[in-house]
């Protein structure tokens, strides 16, 4: 195949929300833009599989600390920008994007940290003067859980809307196409390299395109088009992904707004989101991964957990609805756990990725940062490339991780008697610390356990050891997870 070099001001790689939003913003500013992505869409696209909740507060967990405040404030600022941005987009594209108005957050006994999360949302809403009101379960339209899953707390967030992600992507593409300087290339990118005066992109079909600026605004694999030494020079972090499975159904009960739980057990909360044409979106699972091929497709267990939790915890009549489509996508997660946005140390190279579950919400501000950076305008960017936010101490990671492991093991519909779930968490956390941390206390405990098993070589010894290890954990300050108990 012959190769043709076409020149433009900017090449944007990616047809998801950040790629299209960046292309649109650049075209708005009068630049010539070549957007490279398959027109048929990507069946593994995080944007197409997303619930598209504009949930600045809904993403809060009780574990968030001040290190997460920059991202929270960015989400809030983008949420406030959304009505104007979406209105201008629809006017330019002459299309409509379906919106669900408002959200309800529910906390029940299935999420060990639900109550901490929902109370934190209310505190932050008050801090930033956002609407939030405690309501009774009976006041939540469309909420009809099973008898044992009634929520203990419900929070109304009337400013947390949702959009139809498919319609939104189509509207952005149509708006960008209204500018004469925008070109779409129906292909995927195989490689990108620096060239004299700019960047050259080679597609999978062998065509090449040149531009002064290159924007990598795809998902978790977008950096793969760069050689390893180029990635290092640009200070780009390693990328991982959270695979999420979601579903569209027809004939579900009328639910006019989002209903969701707080984030729980390594995933976003379970949620239902109204879509156009009477469809209802059900979401979503999450599985951290590094190998896209190994995680391709959907497991029966993933779909079973999703349906089981939504039917029992949100509305039992959803079981009677008809499946229209099941999707999955790879949400991009940088090793830094923070979005990676803006210009890099390599001239002409910018990136926009790593927004995890918040790409659609953050899109207006991210696109602005990309366009203003290329135009050399002043940019306020808390996610500058190369910045390394403070990581979570490994001790804290183990505490949260073991707690969520126990929550994950309980799904779906799992429960343990008495306060045994909390005992099991302390027991598991102690064993995890013994295996990972080089600490004198753990060495002493390991020796005591070994000696006990020698002195009393009976399997019944394990029962006694279980309670002794739990007691040791309590004495050294591993707190009870009070939210694991009935309210």
Coordinates of C-alpha atoms in Angstrom, one line a residue:
X1 CA 0.0 0.0 0.0
X2 CA 1.3 3.5 -0.8
X3 CA 2.0 5.7 2.0
X4 CA 0.9 9.3 2.1
X5 CA 1.9 12.0 4.6
X6 CA -0.8 14.5 5.4
X7 CA 0.0 17.5 7.5
X8 CA -2.1 19.1 10.2
X9 CA -1.5 21.2 13.3
X10 CA -2.4 18.3 15.7
X11 CA -2.9 14.6 15.5
X12 CA -5.2 13.2 18.3
X13 CA -5.0 9.5 18.9
X14 CA -8.2 8.1 20.5
X15 CA -11.9 8.0 19.8
X16 CA -13.2 7.8 23.4
X17 CA -14.4 10.7 25.4
X18 CA -11.1 12.3 26.0
X19 CA -9.8 11.9 22.5
X20 CA -13.0 13.3 20.9
X21 CA -13.4 16.1 23.5
X22 CA -9.8 17.2 22.9
X23 CA -10.2 17.1 19.1
X24 CA -13.4 19.2 19.4
X25 CA -11.8 21.8 21.7
X26 CA -8.7 22.1 19.4
X27 CA -11.0 22.5 16.3
X28 CA -12.9 25.2 18.2
X29 CA -9.7 27.1 18.7
X30 CA -9.1 27.1 14.9
X31 CA -6.4 24.4 14.6
X32 CA -6.4 21.7 11.9
X33 CA -6.9 18.4 13.6
X34 CA -6.5 14.8 12.5
X35 CA -8.3 12.4 14.8
X36 CA -7.2 8.8 14.4
X37 CA -9.5 6.0 15.6
X38 CA -11.7 3.2 14.2
X39 CA -15.1 4.7 13.1
X40 CA -16.8 1.4 13.9
X41 CA -16.0 2.0 17.6
X42 CA -14.2 -0.2 20.0
X43 CA -16.1 -3.1 21.7
X44 CA -13.6 -2.7 24.6
X45 CA -14.0 1.1 24.9
X46 CA -14.4 2.3 28.5
X47 CA -16.4 5.3 27.2
X48 CA -19.0 3.1 25.5
X49 CA -19.3 0.7 28.4
X50 CA -19.5 3.6 31.0
X51 CA -22.6 4.5 32.9
X52 CA -21.6 8.2 32.3
X53 CA -22.6 9.4 35.8
X54 CA -21.5 13.0 36.3
X55 CA -20.8 12.1 39.9
X56 CA -18.3 14.5 41.5
X57 CA -19.5 13.4 45.0
X58 CA -20.7 9.9 44.1
X59 CA -17.1 8.8 43.6
X60 CA -16.1 9.7 47.2
X61 CA -15.2 6.9 49.6
X62 CA -14.7 7.0 53.3
X63 CA -11.1 6.2 52.7
X64 CA -10.4 9.4 50.7
X65 CA -8.0 11.7 52.4
X66 CA -6.6 15.2 51.7
X67 CA -4.3 13.7 49.0
X68 CA -7.4 13.1 46.9
X69 CA -8.7 16.6 47.3
X70 CA -7.2 18.0 44.1
X71 CA -9.1 15.3 42.1
X72 CA -12.3 15.9 44.0
X73 CA -12.1 19.7 43.3
X74 CA -11.4 19.0 39.7
X75 CA -14.4 16.7 39.4
X76 CA -16.6 19.4 41.1
X77 CA -15.3 22.1 38.7
X78 CA -16.0 20.0 35.7
X79 CA -19.4 19.1 36.9
X80 CA -20.2 22.8 37.2
X81 CA -18.9 23.4 33.7
X82 CA -20.9 20.5 32.2
X83 CA -24.3 22.2 31.5
X84 CA -22.8 25.0 29.5
X85 CA -20.3 22.7 27.7
X86 CA -23.0 20.2 26.8
X87 CA -25.4 22.8 25.7
X88 CA -22.9 24.4 23.3
X89 CA -22.0 20.9 22.1
X90 CA -25.6 20.0 21.3
X91 CA -26.2 23.3 19.6
X92 CA -23.1 23.0 17.4
X93 CA -23.8 19.3 16.5
X94 CA -27.6 19.9 16.1
X95 CA -28.2 16.7 18.2
X96 CA -29.6 15.8 21.5
X97 CA -28.0 13.9 24.3
X98 CA -30.3 12.1 26.8
X99 CA -29.7 13.2 30.4
X100 CA -30.8 11.7 33.7
X101 CA -31.5 14.3 36.3
X102 CA -30.0 13.8 39.8
X103 CA -28.8 10.8 41.7
X104 CA -29.6 8.9 44.9
X105 CA -26.9 7.2 46.9
X106 CA -28.0 4.3 49.1
X107 CA -26.1 2.5 51.8
X108 CA -27.1 -0.9 53.0
X109 CA -25.4 -3.7 55.0
X110 CA -23.9 -5.4 52.0
X111 CA -21.1 -2.8 51.8
X112 CA -18.9 -2.8 54.8
X113 CA -17.8 0.8 54.2
X114 CA -21.1 2.1 52.7
X115 CA -22.0 4.3 55.6
X116 CA -18.5 5.9 55.9
X117 CA -18.7 6.7 52.2
X118 CA -22.1 8.2 52.1
X119 CA -21.5 10.3 55.2
X120 CA -18.3 11.6 53.7
X121 CA -20.3 12.6 50.6
X122 CA -22.6 14.7 52.7
X123 CA -19.7 16.4 54.5
X124 CA -18.0 17.3 51.2
X125 CA -21.3 18.5 49.7
X126 CA -21.7 20.9 52.6
X127 CA -18.0 22.0 52.4
X128 CA -18.4 22.9 48.7
X129 CA -22.0 24.3 48.9
X130 CA -23.5 21.5 46.8
X131 CA -27.0 20.2 47.2
X132 CA -27.3 17.1 49.3
X133 CA -30.2 15.9 51.5
X134 CA -30.9 12.8 53.6
X135 CA -34.1 11.1 52.4
X136 CA -36.1 8.0 53.4
X137 CA -35.9 4.9 51.2
X138 CA -39.5 5.3 50.3
X139 CA -38.7 8.7 48.7
X140 CA -36.3 7.2 46.1
X141 CA -38.2 6.7 42.8
X142 CA -37.7 3.2 41.5
X143 CA -36.0 1.8 44.6
X144 CA -37.6 -1.5 45.5
X145 CA -34.9 -3.8 47.0
X146 CA -35.4 -7.3 48.4
X147 CA -36.7 -7.5 52.0
X148 CA -33.2 -8.0 53.5
X149 CA -31.5 -5.3 51.6
X150 CA -33.3 -2.1 52.6
X151 CA -30.8 0.8 52.8
X152 CA -30.2 2.4 56.2
X153 CA -29.1 5.7 54.7
X154 CA -30.1 7.4 51.4
X155 CA -28.6 10.7 50.1
X156 CA -30.2 12.8 47.4
X157 CA -27.7 14.6 45.1
X158 CA -29.8 16.6 42.7
X159 CA -26.8 18.1 40.9
X160 CA -25.3 14.7 40.0
X161 CA -26.7 14.0 36.6
X162 CA -25.9 11.4 33.9
X163 CA -25.6 11.3 30.1
X164 CA -26.0 8.7 27.4
X165 CA -22.4 8.0 26.6
X166 CA -23.1 6.7 23.1
X167 CA -25.1 9.8 22.2
X168 CA -22.5 12.0 23.8
X169 CA -19.7 10.6 21.7
X170 CA -21.7 10.9 18.5
X171 CA -22.6 14.5 19.4
X172 CA -18.9 15.4 19.9
X173 CA -17.9 13.8 16.6
X174 CA -20.7 15.7 14.8
X175 CA -19.7 19.0 16.4
X176 CA -16.0 18.5 15.5
X177 CA -17.0 17.6 12.0
X178 CA -18.7 20.9 11.6
X179 CA -15.3 22.6 11.6
X180 CA -13.5 22.5 8.2
X181 CA -10.1 21.8 9.9
X182 CA -11.1 18.5 11.4
X183 CA -10.4 15.2 9.7
X184 CA -11.2 11.7 11.0
X185 CA -9.0 8.7 10.0
X186 CA -10.8 5.4 10.2
X187 CA -7.8 3.4 11.5
X188 CA -5.9 2.5 14.6
X189 CA -2.4 3.8 15.4
X190 CA 0.5 1.3 15.1
X191 CA 3.4 3.6 16.0
X192 CA 4.3 7.2 16.7
X193 CA 7.7 8.8 16.6
X194 CA 9.4 12.2 16.7
X195 CA 10.4 13.8 13.5
X196 CA 12.1 17.0 12.6
X197 CA 9.7 19.7 13.5
X198 CA 7.0 17.5 15.0
X199 CA 5.5 14.0 15.1
X200 CA 4.7 11.2 12.6
X201 CA 2.0 8.6 13.2
X202 CA 1.8 5.3 11.3
X203 CA -1.6 3.5 11.2
X204 CA -2.2 -0.2 11.1
X205 CA -3.0 0.1 7.4
X206 CA 0.4 1.7 6.7
X207 CA -0.6 5.3 6.1
X208 CA 1.4 8.0 7.8
X209 CA 0.4 11.4 9.1
X210 CA 2.5 14.3 10.3
X211 CA 1.8 17.2 12.6
X212 CA 3.6 19.6 14.9
X213 CA 1.7 18.3 17.9
X214 CA 0.6 14.8 19.0
X215 CA -2.0 14.1 21.6
X216 CA -2.3 10.6 23.0
X217 CA -5.8 10.6 24.4
X218 CA -6.9 7.0 24.3
X219 CA -7.3 4.4 27.0
X220 CA -5.0 2.1 28.9
X221 CA -3.0 1.0 25.8
X222 CA -2.5 4.4 24.2
X223 CA 1.2 4.7 25.2
X224 CA 2.0 1.4 23.4
X225 CA 2.5 3.3 20.2
X226 CA 5.7 4.9 21.6
X227 CA 9.0 3.2 21.9
X228 CA 10.1 2.5 25.5
X229 CA 12.8 5.1 25.4
X230 CA 10.4 7.7 24.2
X231 CA 7.9 6.8 27.0
X232 CA 10.8 7.2 29.5
X233 CA 11.9 10.5 28.1
X234 CA 8.3 11.8 28.3
X235 CA 8.1 10.6 32.0
X236 CA 4.9 8.6 31.2
X237 CA 3.9 6.2 34.0
X238 CA 3.1 2.5 33.6
X239 CA -0.5 2.0 32.7
X240 CA -2.9 -0.6 34.1
X241 CA -6.6 -1.0 33.6
X242 CA -9.8 -1.8 35.5
X243 CA -12.0 -3.9 33.3
X244 CA -15.7 -3.1 33.8
X245 CA -18.7 -5.1 32.7
X246 CA -22.1 -3.4 32.2
X247 CA -25.4 -4.1 30.6
X248 CA -28.4 -2.4 28.9
X249 CA -31.9 -3.7 29.5
X250 CA -35.3 -3.0 28.2
X251 CA -38.7 -3.3 30.0
X252 CA -37.2 -2.4 33.4
X253 CA -39.2 -0.5 36.0
X254 CA -39.3 3.3 35.4
X255 CA -36.2 4.7 37.2
X256 CA -35.9 8.4 36.2
X257 CA -32.5 9.1 37.8
X258 CA -29.4 7.3 38.9
X259 CA -29.5 5.0 41.9
X260 CA -26.2 3.8 43.2
X261 CA -24.3 2.5 46.2
X262 CA -21.0 4.1 47.3
X263 CA -17.8 2.5 45.9
X264 CA -17.2 -0.8 47.5
X265 CA -14.9 -3.9 47.3
X266 CA -12.5 -2.7 44.7
X267 CA -15.2 -1.4 42.4
X268 CA -17.6 1.5 41.8
X269 CA -20.9 1.0 43.6
X270 CA -23.6 -0.9 41.8
X271 CA -25.8 1.5 39.9
X272 CA -28.7 1.9 37.5
X273 CA -28.8 4.8 35.1
X274 CA -31.6 5.8 32.8
X275 CA -30.8 5.9 29.1
X276 CA -32.7 7.0 26.0
X277 CA -35.5 5.0 24.4
X278 CA -36.6 3.6 27.7
X279 CA -33.4 1.6 28.3
X280 CA -31.8 1.2 31.7
X281 CA -28.1 0.9 32.2
X282 CA -26.8 -1.6 34.8
X283 CA -23.3 -1.4 36.1
X284 CA -20.6 -2.1 36.8
X285 CA -17.9 -4.6 37.8
X286 CA -14.2 -3.8 38.2
X287 CA -11.2 -6.1 37.8
X288 CA -7.7 -4.6 37.9
X289 CA -5.4 -6.1 35.2
X290 CA -2.2 -5.7 33.2
X291 CA -2.8 -8.2 30.4
X292 CA -5.6 -7.1 28.1
X293 CA -5.7 -10.3 26.1
X294 CA -6.0 -12.4 29.3
X295 CA -9.0 -10.3 30.4
X296 CA -10.7 -10.1 27.1
X297 CA -14.4 -11.1 27.2
X298 CA -16.8 -11.5 30.1
X299 CA -16.9 -14.2 32.7
X300 CA -20.2 -15.7 33.8
X301 CA -19.4 -14.9 37.4
X302 CA -18.9 -11.2 36.6
X303 CA -22.4 -10.9 35.0
X304 CA -24.0 -13.1 37.7
X305 CA -22.6 -10.8 40.5
X306 CA -23.8 -7.7 38.7
X307 CA -27.3 -8.9 38.1
X308 CA -27.7 -10.5 41.5
X309 CA -26.6 -7.3 43.4
X310 CA -28.7 -4.9 41.3
X311 CA -31.8 -7.1 41.4
X312 CA -31.7 -7.6 45.2
X313 CA -30.3 -4.3 46.3
X314 CA -32.0 -1.8 43.9
X315 CA -35.2 -3.2 42.3
X316 CA -36.3 -6.8 42.3
X317 CA -38.5 -6.2 39.2
X318 CA -35.3 -5.6 37.1
X319 CA -35.1 -9.4 36.9
X320 CA -38.1 -9.3 34.5
X321 CA -36.3 -7.0 32.0
X322 CA -34.8 -8.1 28.7
X323 CA -31.1 -7.8 27.9
X324 CA -30.3 -5.6 25.0
X325 CA -26.5 -5.5 25.1
X326 CA -23.6 -6.4 27.4
X327 CA -20.4 -4.5 27.2
X328 CA -17.0 -4.3 28.8
X329 CA -14.3 -1.7 28.7
X330 CA -10.7 -1.2 30.0
X331 CA -10.7 1.9 32.3
X332 CA -7.1 3.4 32.2
X333 CA -5.3 3.5 35.6
X334 CA -1.7 4.9 35.8
X335 CA 0.7 3.5 38.3
X336 CA 0.5 6.9 40.1
X337 CA -3.3 6.4 40.5
X338 CA -3.7 10.0 39.3
X339 CA -4.8 11.2 35.8
X340 CA -2.0 12.1 33.4
X341 CA -2.9 15.2 31.5
X342 CA -1.1 17.9 29.5
X343 CA 2.2 18.6 27.8
X344 CA 5.2 16.3 28.4
X345 CA 8.9 17.0 28.5
X346 CA 9.1 16.0 24.8
X347 CA 8.2 19.0 22.5
X348 CA 4.9 18.7 20.8
X349 CA 3.7 15.6 22.8
X350 CA 0.7 15.9 25.1
X351 CA -1.4 13.2 26.8
X352 CA -4.8 12.8 28.3
X353 CA -5.6 9.5 30.0
X354 CA -5.7 7.8 33.3
X355 CA -9.0 9.2 34.5
X356 CA -10.2 5.7 35.6
X357 CA -13.9 6.0 36.2
X358 CA -14.2 9.7 35.7
X359 CA -13.3 10.4 32.1
X360 CA -16.7 11.5 30.9
X361 CA -17.2 13.7 33.9
X362 CA -13.7 15.3 33.5
X363 CA -13.8 15.7 29.7
X364 CA -14.7 19.4 29.5
X365 CA -11.8 20.5 31.7
X366 CA -9.3 17.9 30.4
X367 CA -10.0 19.1 26.8
X368 CA -9.4 22.7 27.8
X369 CA -6.1 21.8 29.4
X370 CA -4.9 20.0 26.3
X371 CA -6.0 22.8 23.9
X372 CA -4.6 25.6 26.1
X373 CA -1.3 23.8 26.6
X374 CA -0.8 23.5 22.8
X375 CA -1.7 27.1 22.4
X376 CA 0.9 28.1 25.1
X377 CA -1.9 29.6 27.2
X378 CA -1.6 29.6 31.0
X379 CA -3.0 26.3 32.3
X380 CA -4.1 25.3 35.8
X381 CA -3.4 21.6 35.8
X382 CA -3.3 19.5 39.0
X383 CA -2.4 16.4 36.9
X384 CA 0.7 17.6 35.1
X385 CA 2.7 14.8 33.5
X386 CA 5.7 13.6 35.6
X387 CA 4.1 14.7 38.9
X388 CA 4.2 12.0 41.4
X389 CA 1.4 12.4 44.0
X390 CA 2.0 11.0 47.4
X391 CA 1.3 7.3 47.5
X392 CA -0.8 5.5 50.1
X393 CA 1.5 3.9 52.7
X394 CA 1.7 0.1 52.3
X395 CA 0.3 -0.4 55.8
X396 CA -2.8 1.6 54.9
X397 CA -3.1 -0.3 51.6
X398 CA -3.1 -3.6 53.4
X399 CA -5.7 -2.4 55.9
X400 CA -8.1 -1.2 53.1
X401 CA -7.3 -4.1 50.8
X402 CA -7.9 -6.8 53.3
X403 CA -11.2 -5.2 54.3
X404 CA -12.3 -5.0 50.7
X405 CA -11.1 -8.6 50.1
X406 CA -13.6 -9.7 52.8
X407 CA -16.3 -7.6 51.2
X408 CA -15.6 -9.1 47.9
X409 CA -15.7 -12.7 49.3
X410 CA -19.2 -11.9 50.7
X411 CA -20.6 -11.0 47.2
X412 CA -23.2 -11.7 46.2
X413 CA -25.6 -12.0 49.1
X414 CA -23.0 -13.3 51.5
X415 CA -23.2 -12.8 55.2
X416 CA -21.6 -14.2 58.4
X417 CA -23.2 -14.5 61.8
X418 CA -22.3 -12.4 64.9
X419 CA -19.3 -10.1 64.3
X420 CA -17.4 -12.9 62.5
X421 CA -16.8 -10.8 59.4
X422 CA -14.8 -8.3 61.5
X423 CA -13.0 -11.1 63.2
X424 CA -12.1 -12.7 59.9
X425 CA -10.8 -9.3 58.7
X426 CA -8.5 -8.9 61.6
X427 CA -7.3 -12.5 61.3
X428 CA -6.6 -12.1 57.5
X429 CA -4.9 -8.7 58.0
X430 CA -2.6 -10.2 60.6
X431 CA -1.6 -13.1 58.3
X432 CA -1.1 -10.7 55.4
X433 CA 1.2 -8.5 57.5
X434 CA 3.1 -11.6 58.7
X435 CA 3.7 -12.6 55.1
X436 CA 4.7 -9.1 53.8
X437 CA 6.1 -6.9 56.5
X438 CA 9.5 -7.4 58.1
X439 CA 8.5 -6.6 61.6
X440 CA 9.8 -8.0 64.9
X441 CA 6.2 -8.3 66.3
X442 CA 5.3 -10.5 63.4
X443 CA 8.4 -12.7 63.8
X444 CA 7.5 -13.3 67.4
X445 CA 4.0 -14.2 66.6
X446 CA 5.1 -16.5 63.9
X447 CA 7.3 -18.4 66.3
X448 CA 4.6 -18.6 68.9
X449 CA 2.2 -20.1 66.4
X450 CA 4.8 -22.6 65.2
X451 CA 5.5 -23.7 68.8
X452 CA 1.8 -24.0 69.6
X453 CA 1.3 -26.3 66.7
X454 CA 4.2 -28.4 67.8
X455 CA 2.9 -28.6 71.4
X456 CA -0.7 -29.3 70.5
X457 CA -0.6 -31.0 67.0
X458 CA -4.4 -31.1 66.6
X459 CA -6.5 -29.5 63.9
X460 CA -8.6 -28.1 66.7
X461 CA -5.7 -25.9 67.7
X462 CA -6.4 -23.7 64.7
X463 CA -9.8 -22.7 66.2
X464 CA -8.1 -21.4 69.4
X465 CA -5.3 -19.7 67.3
X466 CA -7.9 -17.9 65.3
X467 CA -9.3 -16.2 68.3
X468 CA -5.9 -15.5 69.8
X469 CA -4.7 -13.8 66.6
X470 CA -7.9 -11.7 66.5
X471 CA -7.3 -10.7 70.1
X472 CA -3.7 -9.7 69.3
X473 CA -5.0 -7.6 66.4
X474 CA -7.5 -5.8 68.6
X475 CA -4.8 -5.1 71.2
X476 CA -2.4 -3.6 68.7
X477 CA -5.1 -1.3 67.4
X478 CA -6.7 -2.8 64.3
X479 CA -10.1 -1.1 64.6
X480 CA -13.5 -2.8 64.2
X481 CA -15.4 -2.1 61.0
X482 CA -18.6 -1.1 62.7
X483 CA -20.3 -0.6 59.4
X484 CA -20.1 -4.3 58.9
X485 CA -22.8 -4.8 61.6
X486 CA -26.5 -4.2 61.2
X487 CA -27.5 -0.6 61.8

